[in-house]
mmCIF file of C-alpha atoms in Angstrom:
data_model
loop_
_atom_site.group_PDB
_atom_site.id
_atom_site.type_symbol
_atom_site.label_atom_id
_atom_site.label_comp_id
_atom_site.label_asym_id
_atom_site.label_seq_id
_atom_site.Cartn_x
_atom_site.Cartn_y
_atom_site.Cartn_z
ATOM 1 C CA VAL A 1 -13.918 -25.537 38.878
ATOM 2 C CA LYS A 2 -13.261 -24.034 42.337
ATOM 3 C CA VAL A 3 -12.727 -20.262 42.589
ATOM 4 C CA LEU A 4 -12.665 -18.305 45.846
ATOM 5 C CA GLY A 5 -14.033 -21.315 47.721
ATOM 6 C CA GLY A 6 -17.005 -21.500 45.393
ATOM 7 C CA ASN A 7 -18.007 -22.903 41.956
ATOM 8 C CA TRP A 8 -17.202 -21.089 38.761
ATOM 9 C CA ALA A 9 -20.059 -20.816 36.283
ATOM 10 C CA VAL A 10 -21.295 -18.833 33.178
ATOM 11 C CA HIS A 11 -24.786 -17.831 32.074
ATOM 12 C CA GLY A 12 -26.531 -16.059 29.307
ATOM 13 C CA PHE A 13 -30.028 -14.643 28.661
ATOM 14 C CA LEU A 14 -31.616 -14.461 25.139
ATOM 15 C CA PRO A 15 -34.786 -12.293 25.628
ATOM 16 C CA VAL A 16 -37.602 -12.461 23.132
ATOM 17 C CA VAL A 17 -39.541 -9.238 23.622
ATOM 18 C CA ASN A 18 -43.037 -8.235 22.522
ATOM 19 C CA LEU A 19 -43.381 -4.474 23.372
ATOM 20 C CA ASP A 20 -46.497 -2.265 22.882
ATOM 21 C CA VAL A 21 -46.167 1.383 23.926
ATOM 22 C CA THR A 22 -48.934 4.043 23.919
ATOM 23 C CA VAL A 23 -48.763 7.742 24.710
ATOM 24 C CA PRO A 24 -51.186 10.439 23.986
ATOM 25 C CA GLY A 25 -51.364 10.670 20.118
ATOM 26 C CA TRP A 26 -48.888 7.861 19.426
ATOM 27 C CA SER A 27 -48.619 4.126 19.699
ATOM 28 C CA ASP A 28 -46.001 1.746 18.519
ATOM 29 C CA GLY A 29 -45.024 -1.918 18.839
ATOM 30 C CA SER A 30 -42.017 -4.164 18.229
ATOM 31 C CA PHE A 31 -41.236 -7.864 18.511
ATOM 32 C CA GLY A 32 -37.873 -9.657 18.357
ATOM 33 C CA ILE A 33 -34.600 -10.484 20.145
ATOM 34 C CA GLY A 34 -33.839 -8.009 22.838
ATOM 35 C CA ASP A 35 -30.418 -7.122 24.352
ATOM 36 C CA ILE A 36 -28.512 -10.292 25.085
ATOM 37 C CA ILE A 37 -27.049 -10.639 28.527
ATOM 38 C CA VAL A 38 -23.864 -12.648 29.203
ATOM 39 C CA ASP A 39 -21.666 -13.267 32.329
ATOM 40 C CA PRO A 40 -18.548 -15.287 31.731
ATOM 41 C CA PHE A 41 -17.368 -15.313 35.328
ATOM 42 C CA ILE A 42 -19.850 -16.171 38.134
ATOM 43 C CA VAL A 43 -18.965 -17.631 41.446
ATOM 44 C CA THR A 44 -21.572 -19.619 43.507
ATOM 45 C CA TRP A 45 -21.407 -20.855 47.037
ATOM 46 C CA HIS A 46 -23.721 -23.481 48.529
ATOM 47 C CA THR A 47 -24.035 -24.045 52.215
ATOM 48 C CA PRO A 48 -27.707 -25.264 52.707
ATOM 49 C CA PRO A 49 -30.027 -23.725 53.558
ATOM 50 C CA TRP A 50 -28.107 -20.774 52.159
ATOM 51 C CA HIS A 51 -26.980 -20.287 48.537
ATOM 52 C CA PHE A 52 -25.068 -17.252 47.192
ATOM 53 C CA VAL A 53 -23.875 -16.012 43.789
ATOM 54 C CA ALA A 54 -21.763 -13.027 42.570
ATOM 55 C CA GLY A 55 -20.849 -11.881 39.094
ATOM 56 C CA ILE A 56 -20.965 -9.077 36.555
ATOM 57 C CA ASP A 57 -23.609 -9.240 33.874
ATOM 58 C CA CYS A 58 -22.857 -7.515 30.513
ATOM 59 C CA TYR A 59 -25.780 -6.250 28.398
ATOM 60 C CA LEU A 60 -24.981 -6.279 24.714
ATOM 61 C CA PRO A 61 -26.869 -3.774 22.345
ATOM 62 C CA THR A 62 -28.284 -6.546 20.115
ATOM 63 C CA GLY A 63 -31.937 -5.581 20.246
ATOM 64 C CA LYS A 64 -33.707 -3.434 17.534
ATOM 65 C CA TYR A 65 -33.279 0.270 18.182
ATOM 66 C CA SER A 66 -34.290 3.528 16.285
ATOM 67 C CA ALA A 67 -34.167 7.001 17.694
ATOM 68 C CA LEU A 68 -37.262 7.693 15.664
ATOM 69 C CA GLU A 69 -39.394 4.895 17.108
ATOM 70 C CA LEU A 70 -41.329 4.751 20.393
ATOM 71 C CA ALA A 71 -41.202 1.022 21.074
ATOM 72 C CA ASN A 72 -37.546 -0.033 21.150
ATOM 73 C CA ILE A 73 -36.718 -3.590 22.267
ATOM 74 C CA GLY A 74 -32.958 -2.685 22.429
ATOM 75 C CA ARG A 75 -31.254 0.212 24.284
ATOM 76 C CA ASN A 76 -28.348 0.719 21.843
ATOM 77 C CA TYR A 77 -25.681 0.937 24.618
ATOM 78 C CA TYR A 78 -23.630 -1.407 26.754
ATOM 79 C CA THR A 79 -24.351 -1.900 30.443
ATOM 80 C CA PHE A 80 -22.084 -3.497 33.002
ATOM 81 C CA GLU A 81 -23.912 -4.769 36.026
ATOM 82 C CA PRO A 82 -22.298 -6.179 39.234
ATOM 83 C CA VAL A 83 -24.715 -8.758 40.762
ATOM 84 C CA PHE A 84 -25.066 -10.389 44.220
ATOM 85 C CA ALA A 85 -27.841 -12.797 44.985
ATOM 86 C CA PHE A 86 -28.850 -15.117 47.798
ATOM 87 C CA THR A 87 -31.508 -17.755 48.400
ATOM 88 C CA TYR A 88 -32.554 -19.278 51.749
ATOM 89 C CA LEU A 89 -34.436 -22.460 51.245
ATOM 90 C CA ASN A 90 -35.049 -24.675 54.275
ATOM 91 C CA GLN A 91 -36.192 -28.334 54.406
ATOM 92 C CA SER A 92 -39.805 -27.340 54.884
ATOM 93 C CA GLY A 93 -39.735 -25.611 51.417
ATOM 94 C CA CYS A 94 -39.892 -22.023 52.606
ATOM 95 C CA GLU A 95 -37.791 -19.783 50.269
ATOM 96 C CA VAL A 96 -36.610 -16.122 50.525
ATOM 97 C CA SER A 97 -34.510 -14.887 47.567
ATOM 98 C CA ALA A 98 -33.093 -11.518 46.505
ATOM 99 C CA LYS A 99 -30.871 -10.339 43.718
ATOM 100 C CA PHE A 100 -29.129 -6.954 44.104
ATOM 101 C CA MET A 101 -27.817 -5.227 41.022
ATOM 102 C CA TYR A 102 -26.049 -1.946 40.189
ATOM 103 C CA ASP A 103 -25.848 -0.717 36.603
ATOM 104 C CA PHE A 104 -23.175 1.289 34.941
ATOM 105 C CA ASN A 105 -24.511 2.534 31.624
ATOM 106 C CA LEU A 106 -22.413 3.694 28.639
ATOM 107 C CA GLU A 107 -23.482 6.392 26.166
ATOM 108 C CA ASN A 108 -26.017 5.852 23.398
ATOM 109 C CA GLY A 109 -23.902 6.854 20.367
ATOM 110 C CA ASP A 110 -26.944 7.671 18.216
ATOM 111 C CA THR A 111 -28.361 10.253 20.629
ATOM 112 C CA ASP A 112 -25.336 11.330 22.889
ATOM 113 C CA TYR A 113 -27.534 10.290 25.858
ATOM 114 C CA GLN A 114 -26.118 8.503 28.812
ATOM 115 C CA SER A 115 -28.551 6.953 31.360
ATOM 116 C CA GLY A 116 -27.619 7.414 35.020
ATOM 117 C CA GLN A 117 -26.494 4.632 37.323
ATOM 118 C CA GLU A 118 -29.275 2.367 38.662
ATOM 119 C CA PHE A 119 -29.732 0.243 41.739
ATOM 120 C CA HIS A 120 -32.421 -2.417 41.575
ATOM 121 C CA VAL A 121 -33.489 -5.541 43.593
ATOM 122 C CA ASP A 122 -35.542 -8.494 42.504
ATOM 123 C CA TYR A 123 -37.069 -10.470 45.424
ATOM 124 C CA ALA A 124 -39.333 -13.423 46.161
ATOM 125 C CA VAL A 125 -40.965 -15.159 49.099
ATOM 126 C CA ALA A 126 -42.325 -18.525 48.179
ATOM 127 C CA ARG A 127 -43.317 -22.051 49.344
ATOM 128 C CA HIS A 128 -42.189 -25.165 47.529
ATOM 129 C CA LEU A 129 -44.959 -27.805 47.646
ATOM 130 C CA LYS A 130 -44.445 -31.485 47.577
ATOM 131 C CA ASN A 131 -46.007 -31.941 44.164
ATOM 132 C CA ASN A 132 -43.273 -29.974 42.293
ATOM 133 C CA TRP A 133 -45.166 -26.670 42.491
ATOM 134 C CA THR A 134 -44.004 -23.486 43.976
ATOM 135 C CA VAL A 135 -46.204 -20.523 44.844
ATOM 136 C CA GLY A 136 -45.482 -17.110 46.292
ATOM 137 C CA LEU A 137 -44.964 -13.436 45.818
ATOM 138 C CA ALA A 138 -42.310 -11.728 43.663
ATOM 139 C CA GLY A 139 -41.425 -8.169 42.998
ATOM 140 C CA TYR A 140 -38.769 -5.557 42.475
ATOM 141 C CA CYS A 141 -37.679 -2.079 43.402
ATOM 142 C CA TYR A 142 -35.746 0.242 41.011
ATOM 143 C CA ILE A 143 -34.024 3.471 42.019
ATOM 144 C CA GLN A 144 -31.805 5.645 39.729
ATOM 145 C CA THR A 145 -28.943 7.087 41.751
ATOM 146 C CA THR A 146 -27.278 9.509 39.238
ATOM 147 C CA ASP A 147 -28.628 11.892 36.585
ATOM 148 C CA ASP A 148 -29.175 11.186 32.996
ATOM 149 C CA GLU A 149 -26.869 13.243 30.817
ATOM 150 C CA VAL A 150 -26.844 14.603 27.248
ATOM 151 C CA GLY A 151 -23.367 15.772 25.972
ATOM 152 C CA GLY A 152 -22.162 15.574 29.484
ATOM 153 C CA LEU A 153 -24.798 17.753 31.035
ATOM 154 C CA SER A 154 -27.603 16.694 33.340
ATOM 155 C CA VAL A 155 -31.077 16.481 31.840
ATOM 156 C CA PRO A 156 -33.324 19.188 33.187
ATOM 157 C CA PRO A 157 -35.148 19.594 35.540
ATOM 158 C CA ASP A 158 -34.264 16.573 37.808
ATOM 159 C CA GLY A 159 -31.812 14.527 35.798
ATOM 160 C CA ASN A 160 -34.784 12.353 34.664
ATOM 161 C CA LYS A 161 -34.103 10.056 37.664
ATOM 162 C CA GLY A 162 -36.390 7.078 37.585
ATOM 163 C CA ARG A 163 -38.069 5.095 40.353
ATOM 164 C CA VAL A 164 -40.652 2.244 40.274
ATOM 165 C CA PHE A 165 -41.721 -0.698 42.536
ATOM 166 C CA ALA A 166 -43.649 -3.920 41.656
ATOM 167 C CA LEU A 167 -45.257 -6.866 43.449
ATOM 168 C CA GLY A 168 -47.344 -9.865 42.359
ATOM 169 C CA PRO A 169 -47.970 -13.626 42.411
ATOM 170 C CA THR A 170 -45.559 -16.204 41.008
ATOM 171 C CA VAL A 171 -46.036 -19.841 40.213
ATOM 172 C CA GLN A 172 -43.495 -22.369 39.096
ATOM 173 C CA TYR A 173 -43.545 -26.023 38.082
ATOM 174 C CA SER A 174 -40.363 -28.215 38.146
ATOM 175 C CA SER A 175 -39.707 -31.575 36.704
ATOM 176 C CA GLY A 176 -36.118 -32.891 36.902
ATOM 177 C CA LYS A 177 -33.834 -30.350 35.448
ATOM 178 C CA THR A 178 -36.651 -28.346 33.718
ATOM 179 C CA SER A 179 -38.779 -25.604 35.234
ATOM 180 C CA VAL A 180 -41.589 -23.332 33.972
ATOM 181 C CA ALA A 181 -42.442 -20.222 35.846
ATOM 182 C CA PHE A 182 -45.258 -17.635 35.500
ATOM 183 C CA THR A 183 -45.184 -14.275 37.247
ATOM 184 C CA CYS A 184 -47.566 -11.254 37.086
ATOM 185 C CA GLN A 185 -46.401 -8.046 38.623
ATOM 186 C CA GLN A 186 -48.278 -4.755 39.175
ATOM 187 C CA GLU A 187 -46.016 -1.663 39.164
ATOM 188 C CA PHE A 188 -46.611 1.300 41.448
ATOM 189 C CA GLY A 189 -44.855 4.504 42.792
ATOM 190 C CA ALA A 190 -43.350 5.267 39.388
ATOM 191 C CA GLU A 191 -41.413 8.469 38.713
ATOM 192 C CA ASN A 192 -39.943 9.171 35.240
ATOM 193 C CA LYS A 193 -40.720 5.577 34.422
ATOM 194 C CA PRO A 194 -43.648 3.754 32.753
ATOM 195 C CA GLU A 195 -46.129 2.118 35.145
ATOM 196 C CA GLY A 196 -48.252 -0.915 34.269
ATOM 197 C CA THR A 197 -48.580 -4.665 34.558
ATOM 198 C CA LYS A 198 -45.697 -6.969 33.623
ATOM 199 C CA VAL A 199 -46.316 -10.669 32.789
ATOM 200 C CA TRP A 200 -43.344 -13.152 32.611
ATOM 201 C CA LEU A 201 -43.277 -16.715 31.321
ATOM 202 C CA LYS A 202 -39.768 -18.299 31.856
ATOM 203 C CA PHE A 203 -38.487 -21.668 30.695
ATOM 204 C CA ILE A 204 -35.438 -22.907 32.632
ATOM 205 C CA ARG A 205 -33.306 -25.851 31.754
ATOM 206 C CA ALA A 206 -30.287 -26.967 33.697
ATOM 207 C CA PHE A 207 -27.613 -28.896 31.646
#
């Protein structure tokens, strides 16, 4: 279906999360389905070597959450996230990709806490090899642009504004319409955010 000169599409993400959190004097863990992400209206444009996509992702509070627990795999509030992404992929197999997102968070009804608006970018620079493998570097940057609030008032002393960056290797194998990707990212420069190592294993199937 053609919309605005591009192709209409939908997508959804069903995250399975295993989370372990440790702070001085307390550790907690949780495993299960996280917050489901859906986008019923995406538009994509393809003019090789350039590819573009725009949409609004909706985060649904489906993951397990308790105000009394440390490791929560759900956030217990809705988020609406405009998205714009591009990929440059030339005939020699060189790829540069980025996904720009801006989050508008609603209030957590259990705590009267509302997280501030967030700007974040996922990016990758990679090389597609002739044997169906792709290798490269991938990372992200996250910057919170407005204060967190409780009961309509900013959280002292600095609005709890978060910031963190990450970078690490990524490897992907593709066969037909199926791909498996592995990424390991080391976080750094964190403020009011946890900092550690993130490991991702993604299975992708195009129908």
